[in-house]
C-alpha positions as a LaTeX table, in Angstrom:
\begin{tabular}{lrrr}
\hline
Residue & $x$ (\AA) & $y$ (\AA) & $z$ (\AA) \\
\hline
Unk1 & 46.55 & 100.05 & 65.99 \\
Unk2 & 46.80 & 97.14 & 63.59 \\
Unk3 & 48.76 & 94.30 & 64.66 \\
Unk4 & 51.28 & 93.37 & 62.05 \\
Unk5 & 50.48 & 90.02 & 60.37 \\
Unk6 & 52.88 & 87.21 & 60.41 \\
Unk7 & 54.83 & 86.81 & 57.24 \\
Unk8 & 53.51 & 84.14 & 54.87 \\
Unk9 & 55.51 & 81.00 & 54.70 \\
Unk10 & 56.10 & 79.59 & 51.23 \\
Unk11 & 54.02 & 76.42 & 50.32 \\
Unk12 & 56.09 & 73.36 & 50.73 \\
Unk13 & 55.53 & 70.39 & 48.50 \\
Unk14 & 55.39 & 67.09 & 50.35 \\
Unk15 & 58.74 & 65.61 & 50.31 \\
Unk16 & 59.10 & 62.41 & 48.38 \\
Unk17 & 60.42 & 59.49 & 50.31 \\
Unk18 & 63.93 & 58.81 & 49.57 \\
Unk19 & 64.68 & 55.62 & 47.74 \\
Unk20 & 67.77 & 53.86 & 48.59 \\
Unk21 & 69.95 & 52.52 & 45.90 \\
Unk22 & 68.95 & 48.99 & 44.87 \\
Unk23 & 65.37 & 49.25 & 46.22 \\
Unk24 & 62.20 & 49.49 & 44.14 \\
Unk25 & 60.18 & 52.61 & 44.60 \\
Unk26 & 57.02 & 52.24 & 46.68 \\
Unk27 & 53.77 & 53.34 & 45.12 \\
Unk28 & 51.04 & 54.90 & 47.07 \\
Unk29 & 47.73 & 53.11 & 46.91 \\
Unk30 & 45.48 & 54.54 & 44.25 \\
Unk31 & 42.23 & 55.44 & 45.94 \\
Unk32 & 40.50 & 55.64 & 42.60 \\
Unk33 & 41.65 & 52.11 & 41.74 \\
Unk34 & 40.03 & 50.77 & 44.93 \\
Unk35 & 36.67 & 51.98 & 43.72 \\
Unk36 & 37.10 & 50.77 & 40.13 \\
Unk37 & 34.48 & 48.40 & 38.73 \\
Unk38 & 35.10 & 44.83 & 39.78 \\
Unk39 & 38.04 & 45.60 & 42.03 \\
Unk40 & 37.93 & 44.29 & 45.58 \\
Unk41 & 41.37 & 44.85 & 46.93 \\
Unk42 & 43.65 & 42.19 & 45.47 \\
Unk43 & 43.99 & 40.53 & 42.12 \\
Unk44 & 43.20 & 37.06 & 43.50 \\
Unk45 & 39.89 & 38.38 & 44.85 \\
Unk46 & 38.83 & 39.99 & 41.56 \\
Unk47 & 35.69 & 38.64 & 39.95 \\
Unk48 & 36.96 & 36.81 & 36.90 \\
Unk49 & 34.69 & 36.49 & 33.92 \\
Unk50 & 36.06 & 33.75 & 31.70 \\
Unk51 & 34.65 & 33.01 & 28.32 \\
Unk52 & 36.07 & 31.40 & 25.23 \\
Unk53 & 37.28 & 34.02 & 22.79 \\
Unk54 & 38.75 & 33.74 & 19.37 \\
Unk55 & 41.71 & 31.50 & 18.60 \\
Unk56 & 41.26 & 29.22 & 21.60 \\
Unk57 & 42.22 & 32.00 & 24.06 \\
Unk58 & 40.49 & 32.95 & 27.32 \\
Unk59 & 39.37 & 36.51 & 28.01 \\
Unk60 & 39.75 & 37.71 & 31.63 \\
Unk61 & 38.18 & 40.93 & 32.91 \\
Unk62 & 39.86 & 42.54 & 35.95 \\
Unk63 & 38.07 & 45.70 & 36.87 \\
Unk64 & 37.76 & 47.58 & 33.60 \\
Unk65 & 40.73 & 45.91 & 31.99 \\
Unk66 & 40.56 & 42.90 & 29.70 \\
Unk67 & 43.38 & 40.53 & 29.09 \\
Unk68 & 43.63 & 37.37 & 26.96 \\
Unk69 & 45.36 & 34.21 & 28.09 \\
Unk70 & 46.12 & 30.95 & 26.38 \\
Unk71 & 44.59 & 27.92 & 28.12 \\
Unk72 & 47.97 & 26.99 & 29.55 \\
Unk73 & 48.65 & 30.52 & 30.85 \\
Unk74 & 45.11 & 30.76 & 32.25 \\
Unk75 & 45.62 & 27.53 & 34.19 \\
Unk76 & 48.96 & 28.75 & 35.56 \\
Unk77 & 47.50 & 32.12 & 36.59 \\
Unk78 & 44.01 & 31.32 & 37.87 \\
Unk79 & 44.04 & 27.59 & 38.50 \\
Unk80 & 42.45 & 24.72 & 36.55 \\
Unk81 & 39.12 & 24.34 & 38.41 \\
Unk82 & 36.89 & 26.28 & 36.02 \\
Unk83 & 38.87 & 25.27 & 32.93 \\
Unk84 & 38.58 & 21.57 & 33.83 \\
Unk85 & 34.84 & 21.94 & 34.46 \\
Unk86 & 34.35 & 23.44 & 31.00 \\
Unk87 & 36.43 & 20.66 & 29.44 \\
Unk88 & 34.39 & 18.05 & 31.30 \\
Unk89 & 31.17 & 19.56 & 30.02 \\
Unk90 & 32.52 & 19.51 & 26.47 \\
Unk91 & 33.53 & 15.88 & 26.86 \\
Unk92 & 30.11 & 14.98 & 28.25 \\
Unk93 & 28.42 & 16.73 & 25.32 \\
Unk94 & 30.59 & 14.87 & 22.82 \\
Unk95 & 29.87 & 11.56 & 24.54 \\
Unk96 & 26.12 & 12.27 & 24.57 \\
Unk97 & 26.17 & 13.06 & 20.84 \\
Unk98 & 28.17 & 9.92 & 20.16 \\
Unk99 & 25.75 & 7.79 & 22.20 \\
Unk100 & 22.78 & 9.31 & 20.35 \\
Unk101 & 24.35 & 8.51 & 16.97 \\
Unk102 & 25.13 & 4.94 & 17.96 \\
Unk103 & 21.64 & 4.48 & 19.39 \\
Unk104 & 20.13 & 5.59 & 16.09 \\
Unk105 & 22.41 & 3.28 & 14.15 \\
Unk106 & 21.57 & 0.32 & 16.37 \\
Unk107 & 17.84 & 1.11 & 16.21 \\
Unk108 & 17.97 & 1.30 & 12.41 \\
Unk109 & 19.79 & $-2.02$ & 12.15 \\
Unk110 & 17.31 & $-3.58$ & 14.58 \\
Unk111 & 14.31 & $-2.43$ & 12.56 \\
Unk112 & 15.90 & $-3.64$ & 9.31 \\
Unk113 & 16.65 & $-6.99$ & 10.92 \\
Unk114 & 13.03 & $-7.37$ & 12.06 \\
Unk115 & 11.73 & $-6.45$ & 8.60 \\
Unk116 & 14.12 & $-8.90$ & 6.97 \\
Unk117 & 13.09 & $-11.69$ & 9.32 \\
Unk118 & 9.41 & $-10.97$ & 8.66 \\
Unk119 & 9.91 & $-10.99$ & 4.88 \\
Unk120 & 11.83 & $-14.26$ & 5.04 \\
Unk121 & 9.21 & $-15.90$ & 7.27 \\
Unk122 & 6.28 & $-14.83$ & 5.06 \\
Unk123 & 7.72 & $-15.28$ & 1.57 \\
Unk124 & 10.40 & $-17.97$ & 1.88 \\
Unk125 & 9.90 & $-20.10$ & 4.96 \\
Unk126 & 7.61 & $-23.11$ & 5.32 \\
Unk127 & 5.31 & $-21.39$ & 7.80 \\
Unk128 & 2.74 & $-20.26$ & 5.22 \\
Unk129 & 3.14 & $-22.87$ & 2.46 \\
Unk130 & 0.05 & $-24.19$ & 0.67 \\
Unk131 & $-0.96$ & $-27.71$ & 1.73 \\
Unk132 & $-3.02$ & $-30.11$ & $-0.39$ \\
Unk133 & $-5.32$ & $-31.07$ & 2.45 \\
Unk134 & $-6.13$ & $-27.38$ & 3.05 \\
Unk135 & $-7.70$ & $-26.87$ & $-0.41$ \\
Unk136 & $-11.47$ & $-26.44$ & $-0.17$ \\
Unk137 & $-13.63$ & $-26.66$ & $-3.32$ \\
Unk138 & $-17.19$ & $-25.34$ & $-3.38$ \\
Unk139 & $-19.78$ & $-25.36$ & $-6.18$ \\
Unk140 & $-18.63$ & $-28.46$ & $-8.06$ \\
Unk141 & $-20.98$ & $-31.23$ & $-9.22$ \\
Unk142 & $-20.72$ & $-34.69$ & $-10.73$ \\
Unk143 & $-19.43$ & $-33.22$ & $-13.98$ \\
Unk144 & $-16.38$ & $-31.77$ & $-12.23$ \\
Unk145 & $-15.21$ & $-33.80$ & $-9.23$ \\
Unk146 & $-13.30$ & $-32.10$ & $-6.43$ \\
Unk147 & $-10.23$ & $-34.20$ & $-7.14$ \\
Unk148 & $-9.96$ & $-32.70$ & $-10.62$ \\
Unk149 & $-10.01$ & $-29.17$ & $-9.24$ \\
Unk150 & $-7.41$ & $-30.02$ & $-6.58$ \\
Unk151 & $-5.22$ & $-31.57$ & $-9.26$ \\
Unk152 & $-5.21$ & $-28.27$ & $-11.14$ \\
Unk153 & $-3.91$ & $-26.44$ & $-8.05$ \\
Unk154 & $-1.33$ & $-29.05$ & $-7.00$ \\
Unk155 & 1.59 & $-27.30$ & $-8.79$ \\
Unk156 & 1.38 & $-24.60$ & $-6.13$ \\
Unk157 & 1.37 & $-27.00$ & $-3.18$ \\
Unk158 & 4.49 & $-26.31$ & $-1.07$ \\
Unk159 & 4.70 & $-22.69$ & $-2.24$ \\
Unk160 & 4.24 & $-19.90$ & 0.35 \\
Unk161 & 0.78 & $-18.40$ & $-0.06$ \\
Unk162 & 2.01 & $-14.83$ & $-0.70$ \\
Unk163 & 4.04 & $-16.10$ & $-3.66$ \\
Unk164 & 1.28 & $-18.31$ & $-5.09$ \\
Unk165 & $-0.40$ & $-16.56$ & $-8.04$ \\
Unk166 & $-4.17$ & $-16.52$ & $-7.50$ \\
Unk167 & $-4.79$ & $-15.37$ & $-11.09$ \\
Unk168 & $-2.82$ & $-18.29$ & $-12.51$ \\
Unk169 & $-4.60$ & $-20.77$ & $-10.26$ \\
Unk170 & $-8.00$ & $-19.41$ & $-11.34$ \\
Unk171 & $-7.01$ & $-19.59$ & $-15.01$ \\
Unk172 & $-5.87$ & $-23.20$ & $-14.53$ \\
Unk173 & $-9.19$ & $-24.22$ & $-12.93$ \\
Unk174 & $-11.16$ & $-22.42$ & $-15.66$ \\
Unk175 & $-9.41$ & $-24.62$ & $-18.23$ \\
Unk176 & $-11.86$ & $-27.32$ & $-17.13$ \\
Unk177 & $-14.59$ & $-27.23$ & $-19.78$ \\
Unk178 & $-17.55$ & $-27.40$ & $-17.41$ \\
Unk179 & $-16.22$ & $-24.56$ & $-15.21$ \\
Unk180 & $-17.46$ & $-21.16$ & $-16.33$ \\
Unk181 & $-15.65$ & $-19.13$ & $-13.68$ \\
Unk182 & $-13.42$ & $-19.77$ & $-10.66$ \\
Unk183 & $-12.80$ & $-17.51$ & $-7.69$ \\
Unk184 & $-9.96$ & $-18.41$ & $-5.28$ \\
Unk185 & $-9.12$ & $-16.82$ & $-1.94$ \\
Unk186 & $-6.20$ & $-17.44$ & 0.41 \\
Unk187 & $-7.08$ & $-19.05$ & 3.72 \\
Unk188 & $-4.24$ & $-18.38$ & 6.16 \\
Unk189 & $-2.01$ & $-19.93$ & 7.13 \\
Unk190 & $-1.89$ & $-22.87$ & 4.68 \\
Unk191 & $-5.02$ & $-23.14$ & 2.55 \\
Unk192 & $-7.16$ & $-21.76$ & $-0.25$ \\
Unk193 & $-10.89$ & $-21.77$ & $-0.97$ \\
Unk194 & $-12.02$ & $-22.42$ & $-4.54$ \\
Unk195 & $-15.54$ & $-21.26$ & $-5.52$ \\
Unk196 & $-16.49$ & $-22.43$ & $-9.00$ \\
Unk197 & $-19.44$ & $-21.54$ & $-11.19$ \\
Unk198 & $-20.48$ & $-24.42$ & $-13.41$ \\
Unk199 & $-21.64$ & $-24.11$ & $-17.00$ \\
Unk200 & $-25.25$ & $-25.19$ & $-17.52$ \\
Unk201 & $-26.42$ & $-26.93$ & $-20.68$ \\
Unk202 & $-29.33$ & $-25.01$ & $-22.21$ \\
Unk203 & $-29.48$ & $-26.55$ & $-25.67$ \\
Unk204 & $-28.58$ & $-29.75$ & $-27.47$ \\
Unk205 & $-27.45$ & $-30.12$ & $-31.07$ \\
Unk206 & $-27.74$ & $-33.43$ & $-32.89$ \\
Unk207 & $-24.59$ & $-34.62$ & $-34.64$ \\
Unk208 & $-24.66$ & $-38.01$ & $-36.30$ \\
Unk209 & $-25.95$ & $-40.37$ & $-33.61$ \\
Unk210 & $-25.07$ & $-38.18$ & $-30.61$ \\
Unk211 & $-26.41$ & $-35.11$ & $-28.91$ \\
Unk212 & $-23.93$ & $-32.37$ & $-27.99$ \\
Unk213 & $-24.89$ & $-30.35$ & $-24.91$ \\
Unk214 & $-24.02$ & $-26.61$ & $-25.05$ \\
Unk215 & $-24.26$ & $-23.68$ & $-22.67$ \\
Unk216 & $-25.61$ & $-20.20$ & $-23.62$ \\
Unk217 & $-22.18$ & $-19.19$ & $-24.93$ \\
Unk218 & $-22.02$ & $-22.17$ & $-27.27$ \\
Unk219 & $-19.37$ & $-24.04$ & $-25.25$ \\
Unk220 & $-19.74$ & $-27.77$ & $-25.83$ \\
Unk221 & $-19.97$ & $-29.47$ & $-22.46$ \\
Unk222 & $-20.54$ & $-33.13$ & $-23.13$ \\
Unk223 & $-22.03$ & $-35.70$ & $-25.51$ \\
Unk224 & $-24.88$ & $-38.09$ & $-24.84$ \\
Unk225 & $-26.44$ & $-40.83$ & $-26.99$ \\
Unk226 & $-30.08$ & $-40.14$ & $-26.11$ \\
Unk227 & $-31.90$ & $-36.87$ & $-26.55$ \\
Unk228 & $-31.84$ & $-35.06$ & $-23.19$ \\
Unk229 & $-35.11$ & $-34.32$ & $-21.47$ \\
Unk230 & $-36.04$ & $-30.76$ & $-20.56$ \\
Unk231 & $-33.49$ & $-29.21$ & $-22.92$ \\
Unk232 & $-34.60$ & $-27.74$ & $-26.27$ \\
Unk233 & $-32.66$ & $-28.68$ & $-29.36$ \\
Unk234 & $-31.12$ & $-26.34$ & $-31.90$ \\
Unk235 & $-30.43$ & $-26.72$ & $-35.60$ \\
Unk236 & $-27.71$ & $-24.41$ & $-36.89$ \\
Unk237 & $-27.95$ & $-23.85$ & $-40.64$ \\
Unk238 & $-24.48$ & $-22.27$ & $-41.09$ \\
Unk239 & $-21.02$ & $-23.76$ & $-40.89$ \\
Unk240 & $-18.84$ & $-20.74$ & $-40.07$ \\
Unk241 & $-17.66$ & $-20.66$ & $-36.48$ \\
Unk242 & $-18.61$ & $-17.03$ & $-35.93$ \\
Unk243 & $-22.06$ & $-17.48$ & $-37.36$ \\
Unk244 & $-22.57$ & $-20.65$ & $-35.32$ \\
Unk245 & $-21.73$ & $-18.83$ & $-32.10$ \\
Unk246 & $-24.04$ & $-15.97$ & $-33.05$ \\
Unk247 & $-26.88$ & $-18.41$ & $-33.83$ \\
Unk248 & $-26.47$ & $-20.11$ & $-30.42$ \\
Unk249 & $-26.37$ & $-16.79$ & $-28.56$ \\
Unk250 & $-29.49$ & $-15.58$ & $-30.38$ \\
Unk251 & $-31.42$ & $-18.76$ & $-29.56$ \\
Unk252 & $-30.47$ & $-18.58$ & $-25.88$ \\
Unk253 & $-31.35$ & $-14.88$ & $-25.68$ \\
Unk254 & $-34.84$ & $-15.59$ & $-27.04$ \\
Unk255 & $-35.19$ & $-18.66$ & $-24.82$ \\
Unk256 & $-34.56$ & $-16.53$ & $-21.75$ \\
Unk257 & $-37.48$ & $-14.22$ & $-22.65$ \\
Unk258 & $-40.08$ & $-16.79$ & $-23.67$ \\
Unk259 & $-43.17$ & $-17.40$ & $-21.62$ \\
Unk260 & $-43.04$ & $-20.75$ & $-19.81$ \\
Unk261 & $-46.24$ & $-21.85$ & $-21.56$ \\
Unk262 & $-44.60$ & $-21.30$ & $-24.93$ \\
Unk263 & $-41.36$ & $-23.06$ & $-23.91$ \\
Unk264 & $-43.36$ & $-26.22$ & $-23.24$ \\
Unk265 & $-44.63$ & $-26.17$ & $-26.86$ \\
Unk266 & $-41.24$ & $-25.53$ & $-28.52$ \\
Unk267 & $-39.50$ & $-28.62$ & $-29.82$ \\
Unk268 & $-36.50$ & $-27.09$ & $-31.59$ \\
Unk269 & $-34.87$ & $-23.81$ & $-32.54$ \\
Unk270 & $-33.54$ & $-23.19$ & $-36.05$ \\
Unk271 & $-31.11$ & $-20.32$ & $-36.59$ \\
Unk272 & $-28.51$ & $-19.00$ & $-39.02$ \\
Unk273 & $-27.28$ & $-16.25$ & $-36.69$ \\
Unk274 & $-29.49$ & $-13.56$ & $-38.26$ \\
Unk275 & $-33.03$ & $-14.88$ & $-37.93$ \\
Unk276 & $-34.67$ & $-17.49$ & $-35.73$ \\
Unk277 & $-37.45$ & $-20.00$ & $-36.24$ \\
Unk278 & $-39.12$ & $-22.45$ & $-33.85$ \\
Unk279 & $-40.78$ & $-25.78$ & $-34.44$ \\
Unk280 & $-43.49$ & $-26.77$ & $-32.03$ \\
Unk281 & $-44.22$ & $-30.23$ & $-30.76$ \\
Unk282 & $-47.31$ & $-30.24$ & $-33.00$ \\
Unk283 & $-45.22$ & $-29.55$ & $-36.11$ \\
Unk284 & $-46.12$ & $-25.87$ & $-36.57$ \\
Unk285 & $-43.42$ & $-23.37$ & $-37.59$ \\
Unk286 & $-42.98$ & $-20.02$ & $-35.83$ \\
Unk287 & $-41.01$ & $-17.38$ & $-37.73$ \\
Unk288 & $-39.49$ & $-15.24$ & $-35.03$ \\
Unk289 & $-37.06$ & $-12.94$ & $-36.83$ \\
Unk290 & $-34.30$ & $-11.41$ & $-34.69$ \\
Unk291 & $-34.12$ & $-11.32$ & $-30.91$ \\
Unk292 & $-35.77$ & $-7.91$ & $-30.49$ \\
Unk293 & $-39.26$ & $-7.50$ & $-28.93$ \\
Unk294 & $-39.18$ & $-11.12$ & $-27.78$ \\
Unk295 & $-41.61$ & $-10.50$ & $-24.92$ \\
Unk296 & $-44.27$ & $-9.03$ & $-27.22$ \\
Unk297 & $-43.71$ & $-11.77$ & $-29.80$ \\
Unk298 & $-44.09$ & $-14.41$ & $-27.10$ \\
Unk299 & $-47.51$ & $-13.08$ & $-25.97$ \\
Unk300 & $-48.69$ & $-12.64$ & $-29.55$ \\
Unk301 & $-47.82$ & $-16.17$ & $-30.66$ \\
Unk302 & $-49.48$ & $-17.67$ & $-27.58$ \\
Unk303 & $-52.74$ & $-15.95$ & $-28.51$ \\
Unk304 & $-52.45$ & $-17.13$ & $-32.10$ \\
Unk305 & $-51.73$ & $-20.72$ & $-31.08$ \\
Unk306 & $-54.90$ & $-20.76$ & $-29.00$ \\
Unk307 & $-57.22$ & $-18.88$ & $-31.37$ \\
Unk308 & $-55.94$ & $-19.62$ & $-34.87$ \\
Unk309 & $-54.64$ & $-23.09$ & $-35.45$ \\
Unk310 & $-52.20$ & $-22.90$ & $-38.36$ \\
Unk311 & $-49.03$ & $-24.41$ & $-39.73$ \\
Unk312 & $-47.02$ & $-21.17$ & $-39.95$ \\
Unk313 & $-47.00$ & $-18.22$ & $-37.54$ \\
Unk314 & $-44.98$ & $-15.18$ & $-38.58$ \\
Unk315 & $-44.43$ & $-12.81$ & $-35.66$ \\
Unk316 & $-41.24$ & $-11.18$ & $-36.91$ \\
Unk317 & $-43.32$ & $-7.97$ & $-36.85$ \\
Unk318 & $-45.37$ & $-8.59$ & $-33.68$ \\
Unk319 & $-47.80$ & $-5.68$ & $-34.30$ \\
Unk320 & $-48.80$ & $-7.26$ & $-37.63$ \\
Unk321 & $-48.61$ & $-11.04$ & $-37.23$ \\
Unk322 & $-49.33$ & $-13.33$ & $-40.20$ \\
Unk323 & $-50.57$ & $-16.91$ & $-40.15$ \\
Unk324 & $-50.90$ & $-19.39$ & $-42.98$ \\
\hline
\end{tabular}
């Protein structure tokens, strides 16, 4: 026989604690909140991730919630330790940038000061000025004494070497008639070296009772009363300056190609700038023509002088010489 079951009691809801008037209701701890991300029991123990957000505010993450605080509110709520550390780092970064800028400025001014001092010392001070006793002259002879060359350079004495014009000094020395070319080099700290190339007299032209010595370019070097030894004479049969220079150049060109045996027999050159003749010491006349084929003409006339004594030798066409 079945035993009668006990009657079911209705399900009772847990009674809520009564709250007295004037008291705040008590909340039960939320078990789910204990296991929320980043939550460790109390707000002060939460892991706080601070980072600078927009508008100068600070973002704080508590569990899964994010809140934004002003710097002042963040300091009041969480303390000033981390905020002060961030401010200190910012200040240190600003100071480092400022020091770097000032270091660059000071370095730039230092370099400019050194460059300025170097420029002043080289170009304007008396450290590198040219001194008269430091001028060395090489290549001069009795025609051009050293004192004359030094006198030409004296205007630059007392001037710093970098500012002394070498080209102008060379041009001034070359104004001396007997100097063909001058080459000047600076000799630090206070001198210069002057190398001069002298003009050499290669021919003499008789004018009145004097002999004028000339170089291959026709530059008149000096005058002497007696006929110079070892220098052939020239008679120029034109008066124009251009033709005279051409006649002198032609005679010197031919002279440079003559055989030494023939030079010893030549007494004088006669030229008008277009054709050349030679008078020998024996009185014979050699018609040379222009300055072309001078080597062949020289050998031909030597053979004729030895084998065919004559008063006139025409070798203007050396392959068909004519004597008379």
